[in-house]
PDB file of C-alpha atoms in Angstrom:
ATOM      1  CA  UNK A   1      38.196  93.841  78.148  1.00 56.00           C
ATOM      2  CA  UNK A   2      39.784  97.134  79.747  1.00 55.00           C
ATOM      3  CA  UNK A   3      40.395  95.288  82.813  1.00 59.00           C
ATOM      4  CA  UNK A   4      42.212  92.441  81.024  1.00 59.00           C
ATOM      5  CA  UNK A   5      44.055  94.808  78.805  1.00 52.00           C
ATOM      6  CA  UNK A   6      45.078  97.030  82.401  1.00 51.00           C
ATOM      7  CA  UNK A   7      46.258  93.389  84.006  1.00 60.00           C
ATOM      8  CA  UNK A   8      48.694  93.109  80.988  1.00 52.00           C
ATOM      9  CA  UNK A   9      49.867  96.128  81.137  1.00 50.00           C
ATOM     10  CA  UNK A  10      50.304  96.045  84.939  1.00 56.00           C
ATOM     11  CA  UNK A  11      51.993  93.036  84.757  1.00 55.00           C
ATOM     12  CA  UNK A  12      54.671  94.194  81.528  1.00 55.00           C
ATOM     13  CA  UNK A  13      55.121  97.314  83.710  1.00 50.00           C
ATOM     14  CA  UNK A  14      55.899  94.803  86.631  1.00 50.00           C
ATOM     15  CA  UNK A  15      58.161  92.627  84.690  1.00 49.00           C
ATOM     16  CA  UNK A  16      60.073  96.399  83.167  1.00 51.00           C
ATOM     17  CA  UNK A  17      60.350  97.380  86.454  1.00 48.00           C
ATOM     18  CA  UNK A  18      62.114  93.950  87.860  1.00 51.00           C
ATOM     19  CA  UNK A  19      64.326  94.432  85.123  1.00 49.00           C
ATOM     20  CA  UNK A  20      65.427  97.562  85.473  1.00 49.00           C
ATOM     21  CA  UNK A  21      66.247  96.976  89.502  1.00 50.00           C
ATOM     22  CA  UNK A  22      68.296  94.000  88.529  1.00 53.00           C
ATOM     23  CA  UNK A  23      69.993  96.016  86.389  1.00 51.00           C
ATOM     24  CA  UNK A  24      70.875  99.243  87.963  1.00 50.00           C
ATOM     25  CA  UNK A  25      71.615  96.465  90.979  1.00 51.00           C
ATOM     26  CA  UNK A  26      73.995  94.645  88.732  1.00 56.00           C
ATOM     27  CA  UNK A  27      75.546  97.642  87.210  1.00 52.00           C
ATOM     28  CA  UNK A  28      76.538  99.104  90.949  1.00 51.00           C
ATOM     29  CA  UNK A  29      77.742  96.188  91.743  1.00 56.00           C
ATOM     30  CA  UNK A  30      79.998  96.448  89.090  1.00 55.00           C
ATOM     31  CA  UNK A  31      80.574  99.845  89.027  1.00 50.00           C
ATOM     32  CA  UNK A  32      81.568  99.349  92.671  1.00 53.00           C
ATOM     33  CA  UNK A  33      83.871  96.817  92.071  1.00 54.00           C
ATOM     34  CA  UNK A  34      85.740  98.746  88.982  1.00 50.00           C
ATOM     35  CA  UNK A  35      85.774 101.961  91.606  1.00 51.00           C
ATOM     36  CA  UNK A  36      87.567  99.752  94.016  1.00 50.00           C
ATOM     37  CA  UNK A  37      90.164  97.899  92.230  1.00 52.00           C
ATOM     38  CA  UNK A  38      91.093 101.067  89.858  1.00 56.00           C
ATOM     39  CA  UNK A  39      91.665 103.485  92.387  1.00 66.00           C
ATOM     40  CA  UNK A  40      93.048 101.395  95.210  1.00 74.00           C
ATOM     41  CA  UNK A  41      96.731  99.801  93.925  1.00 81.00           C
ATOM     42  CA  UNK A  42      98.610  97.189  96.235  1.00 79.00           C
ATOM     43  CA  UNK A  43     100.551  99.572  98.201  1.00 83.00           C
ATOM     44  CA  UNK A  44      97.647 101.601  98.988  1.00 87.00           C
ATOM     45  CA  UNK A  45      95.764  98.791 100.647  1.00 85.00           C
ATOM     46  CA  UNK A  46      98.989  97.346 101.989  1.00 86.00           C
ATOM     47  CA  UNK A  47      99.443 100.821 103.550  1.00 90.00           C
ATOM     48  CA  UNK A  48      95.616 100.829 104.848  1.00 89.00           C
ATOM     49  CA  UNK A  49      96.366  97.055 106.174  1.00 90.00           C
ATOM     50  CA  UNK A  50      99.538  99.004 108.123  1.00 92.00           C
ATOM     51  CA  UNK A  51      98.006 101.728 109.421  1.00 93.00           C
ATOM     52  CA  UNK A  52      94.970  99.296 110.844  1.00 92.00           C
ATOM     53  CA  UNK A  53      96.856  97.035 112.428  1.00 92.00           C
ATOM     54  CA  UNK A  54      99.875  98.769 113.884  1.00 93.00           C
ATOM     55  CA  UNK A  55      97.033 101.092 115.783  1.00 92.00           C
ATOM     56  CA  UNK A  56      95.456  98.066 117.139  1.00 91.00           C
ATOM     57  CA  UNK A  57      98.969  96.702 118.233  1.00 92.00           C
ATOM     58  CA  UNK A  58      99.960 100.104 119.760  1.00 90.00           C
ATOM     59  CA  UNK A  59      96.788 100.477 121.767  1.00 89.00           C
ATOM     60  CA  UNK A  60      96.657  96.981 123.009  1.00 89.00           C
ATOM     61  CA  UNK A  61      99.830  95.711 123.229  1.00 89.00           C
ATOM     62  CA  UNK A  62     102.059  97.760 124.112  1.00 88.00           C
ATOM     63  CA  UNK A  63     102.745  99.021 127.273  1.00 86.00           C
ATOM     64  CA  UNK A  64     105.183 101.245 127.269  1.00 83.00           C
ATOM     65  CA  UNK A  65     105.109 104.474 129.205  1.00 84.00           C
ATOM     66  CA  UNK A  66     107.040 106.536 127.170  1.00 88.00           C
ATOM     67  CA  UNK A  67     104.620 105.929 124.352  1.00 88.00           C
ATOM     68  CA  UNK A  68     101.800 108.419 125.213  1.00 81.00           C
ATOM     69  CA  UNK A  69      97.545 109.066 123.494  1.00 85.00           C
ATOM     70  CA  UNK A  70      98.959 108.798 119.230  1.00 89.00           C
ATOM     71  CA  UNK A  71      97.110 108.143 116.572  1.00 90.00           C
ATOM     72  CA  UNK A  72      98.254 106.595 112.950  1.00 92.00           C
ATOM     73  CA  UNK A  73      97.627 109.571 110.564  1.00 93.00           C
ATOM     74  CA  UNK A  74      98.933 107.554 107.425  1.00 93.00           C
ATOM     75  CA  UNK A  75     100.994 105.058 106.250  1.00 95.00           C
ATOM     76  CA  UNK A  76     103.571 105.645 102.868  1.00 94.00           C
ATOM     77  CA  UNK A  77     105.075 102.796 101.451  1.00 93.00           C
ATOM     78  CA  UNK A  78     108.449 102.975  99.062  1.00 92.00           C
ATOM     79  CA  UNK A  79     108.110 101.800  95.936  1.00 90.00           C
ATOM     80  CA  UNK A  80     109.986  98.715  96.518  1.00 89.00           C
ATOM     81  CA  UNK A  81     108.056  97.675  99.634  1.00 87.00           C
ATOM     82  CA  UNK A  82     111.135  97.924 101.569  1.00 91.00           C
ATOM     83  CA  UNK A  83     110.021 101.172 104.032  1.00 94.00           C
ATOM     84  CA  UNK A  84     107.098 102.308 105.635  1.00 94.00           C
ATOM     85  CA  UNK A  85     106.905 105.733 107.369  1.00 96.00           C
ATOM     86  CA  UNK A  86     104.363 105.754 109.827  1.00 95.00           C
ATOM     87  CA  UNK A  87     103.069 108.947 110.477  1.00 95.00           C
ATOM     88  CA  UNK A  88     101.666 109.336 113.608  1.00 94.00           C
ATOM     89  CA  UNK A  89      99.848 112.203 115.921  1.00 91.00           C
ATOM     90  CA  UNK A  90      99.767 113.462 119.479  1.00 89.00           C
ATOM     91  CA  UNK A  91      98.921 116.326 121.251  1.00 83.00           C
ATOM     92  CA  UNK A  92     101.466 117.396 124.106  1.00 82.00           C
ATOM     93  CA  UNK A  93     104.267 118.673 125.066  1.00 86.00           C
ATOM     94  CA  UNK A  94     107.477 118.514 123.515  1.00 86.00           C
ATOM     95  CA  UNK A  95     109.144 116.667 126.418  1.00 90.00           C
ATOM     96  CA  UNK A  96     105.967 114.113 125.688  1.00 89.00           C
ATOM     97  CA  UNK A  97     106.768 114.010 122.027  1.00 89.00           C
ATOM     98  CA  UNK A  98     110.431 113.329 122.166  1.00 92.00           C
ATOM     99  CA  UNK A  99     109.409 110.339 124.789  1.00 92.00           C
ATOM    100  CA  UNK A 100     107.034 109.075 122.261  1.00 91.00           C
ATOM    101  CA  UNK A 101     109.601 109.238 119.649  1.00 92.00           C
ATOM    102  CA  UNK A 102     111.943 106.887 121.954  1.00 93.00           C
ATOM    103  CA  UNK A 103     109.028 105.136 122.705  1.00 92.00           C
ATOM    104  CA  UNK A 104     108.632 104.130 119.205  1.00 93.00           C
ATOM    105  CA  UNK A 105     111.980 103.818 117.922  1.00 92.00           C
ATOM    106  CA  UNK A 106     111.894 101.151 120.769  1.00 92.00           C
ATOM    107  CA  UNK A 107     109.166  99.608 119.905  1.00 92.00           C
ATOM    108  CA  UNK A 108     109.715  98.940 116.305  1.00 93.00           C
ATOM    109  CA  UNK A 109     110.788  95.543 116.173  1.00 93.00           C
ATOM    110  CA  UNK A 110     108.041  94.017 118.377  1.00 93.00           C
ATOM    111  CA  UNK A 111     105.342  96.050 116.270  1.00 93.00           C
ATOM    112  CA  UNK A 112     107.460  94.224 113.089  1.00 93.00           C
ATOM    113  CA  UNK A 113     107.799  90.781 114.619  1.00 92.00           C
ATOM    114  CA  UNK A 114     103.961  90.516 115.816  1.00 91.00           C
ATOM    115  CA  UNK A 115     103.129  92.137 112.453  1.00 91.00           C
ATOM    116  CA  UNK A 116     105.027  89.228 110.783  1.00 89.00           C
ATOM    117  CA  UNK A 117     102.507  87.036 112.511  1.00 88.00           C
ATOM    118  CA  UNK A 118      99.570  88.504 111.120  1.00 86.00           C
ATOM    119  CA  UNK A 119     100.548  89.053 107.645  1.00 82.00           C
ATOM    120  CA  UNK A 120     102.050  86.837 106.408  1.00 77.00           C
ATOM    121  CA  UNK A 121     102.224  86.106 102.628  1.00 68.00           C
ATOM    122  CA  UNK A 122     104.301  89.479 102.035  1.00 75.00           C
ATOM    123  CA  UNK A 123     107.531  90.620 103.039  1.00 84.00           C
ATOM    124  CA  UNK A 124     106.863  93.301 105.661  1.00 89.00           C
ATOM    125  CA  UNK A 125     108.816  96.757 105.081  1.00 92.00           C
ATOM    126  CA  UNK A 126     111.333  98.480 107.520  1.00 94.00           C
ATOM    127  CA  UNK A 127     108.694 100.562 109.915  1.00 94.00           C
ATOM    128  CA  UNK A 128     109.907 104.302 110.256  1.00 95.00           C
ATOM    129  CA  UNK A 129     107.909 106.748 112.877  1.00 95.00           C
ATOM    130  CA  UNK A 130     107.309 109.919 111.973  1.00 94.00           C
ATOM    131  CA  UNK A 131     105.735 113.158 113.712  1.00 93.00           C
ATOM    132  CA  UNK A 132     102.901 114.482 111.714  1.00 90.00           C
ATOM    133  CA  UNK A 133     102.469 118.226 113.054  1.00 86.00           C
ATOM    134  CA  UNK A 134      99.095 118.803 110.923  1.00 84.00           C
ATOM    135  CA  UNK A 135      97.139 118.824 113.457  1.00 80.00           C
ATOM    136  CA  UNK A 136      98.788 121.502 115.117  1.00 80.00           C
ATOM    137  CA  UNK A 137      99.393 123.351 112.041  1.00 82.00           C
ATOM    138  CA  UNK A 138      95.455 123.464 111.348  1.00 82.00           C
ATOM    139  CA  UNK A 139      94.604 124.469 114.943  1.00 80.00           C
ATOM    140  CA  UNK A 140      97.449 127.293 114.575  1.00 82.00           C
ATOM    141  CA  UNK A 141      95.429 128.158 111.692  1.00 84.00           C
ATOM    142  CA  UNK A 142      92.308 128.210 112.998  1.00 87.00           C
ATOM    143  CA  UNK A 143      93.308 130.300 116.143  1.00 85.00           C
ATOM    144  CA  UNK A 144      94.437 132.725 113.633  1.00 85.00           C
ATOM    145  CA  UNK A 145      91.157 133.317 111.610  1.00 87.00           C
ATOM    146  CA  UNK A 146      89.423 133.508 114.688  1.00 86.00           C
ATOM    147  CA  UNK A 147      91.918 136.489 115.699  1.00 86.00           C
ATOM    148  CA  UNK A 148      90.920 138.210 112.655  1.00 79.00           C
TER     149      UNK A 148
END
C-alpha cells in the first residue's frame, strides 16, 4: 500500500514538475519576446542593421588607402529616416584621421549604392561620418587617475 501510494505521489510530483518547466519555458519565451519588441523600436534595429553592415562593407570592400583600422561605434538615425551619422573610431594620428575623413566622405556613395542592394524594402538614409573621440577621451581619463 505505501509503495503504491509513494508511485502516485511520485508520479503527480512528476506530472507538477513537467508543468511547471513548460511553463516557466513558455513564460521566457514570452517574456523574451515582449523584452525585445518593447525596447527595440524600428530605428533602433534599422540603426543596428547600419552599423552591421556598413562595417562588413568597409572591411571587405573597400580598398581605399586613405581609409585606415576604424571601427563603427554607433549608428543615429533622424527621425524621418532621411540621415544617418555614422560614428566611427580610430586610433592615430591626426594626419591619419583627416585621411580617413576624406576617405569616407569618398566613399559614401558606394557604401549607399551596395547598401541599396542589400536592403532593400526601405528607403536608405543620407550616410554622414563622424569622428567619435570617446575612446580617446576615456584613455585621457584613465592616464589621469593613474597619475593620481
Amino acid at each position: 500500500m505505501l509503495k503504491k501510494w509513494l508511485r502516485v505521489l511520485n508520479a503527480e510530483l512528476y506530472y507538477q514538475l513537467t508543468i511547471s518547466k513548460k511553463a516557466i519555458l513558455s513564460s521566457l519565451i514570452k517574456f523574451k519576446k515582449r523584452k525585445l519588441s518593447k525596447h527595440m523600436s524600428r530605428q533602433e534595429r534599422i540603426s543596428s542593421l547600419l552599423k552591421t553592415e556598413i562595417s562588413r562593407l568597409l572591411h571587405q570592400k573597400i580598398n581605399d588607402s586613405r581609409i585606415g583600422f576604424i571601427s563603427i561605434v554607433d549608428v543615429k538615425i533622424s527621425k524621418d529616416n532621411a540621415h544617418a551619422w555614422v560614428y566611427y573610431s580610430q586610433i592615430g594620428s591626426d594626419e591619419d584621421k583627416e585621411r580617413t575623413k576624406k576617405g569616407l566622405s569618398s566613399a559614401t556613395k558606394f557604401l549607399h549604392a551596395e547598401l541599396s542592394k542589400l536592403i532593400r524594402y526601405m528607403a536608405l538614409p543620407k550616410l554622414h561620418f563622424r569622428f567619435d573621440d570617446s575612446l580617446e577621451k576615456g584613455s585621457d581619463l584613465i592616464q589621469k587617475i593613474n597619475q593620481l
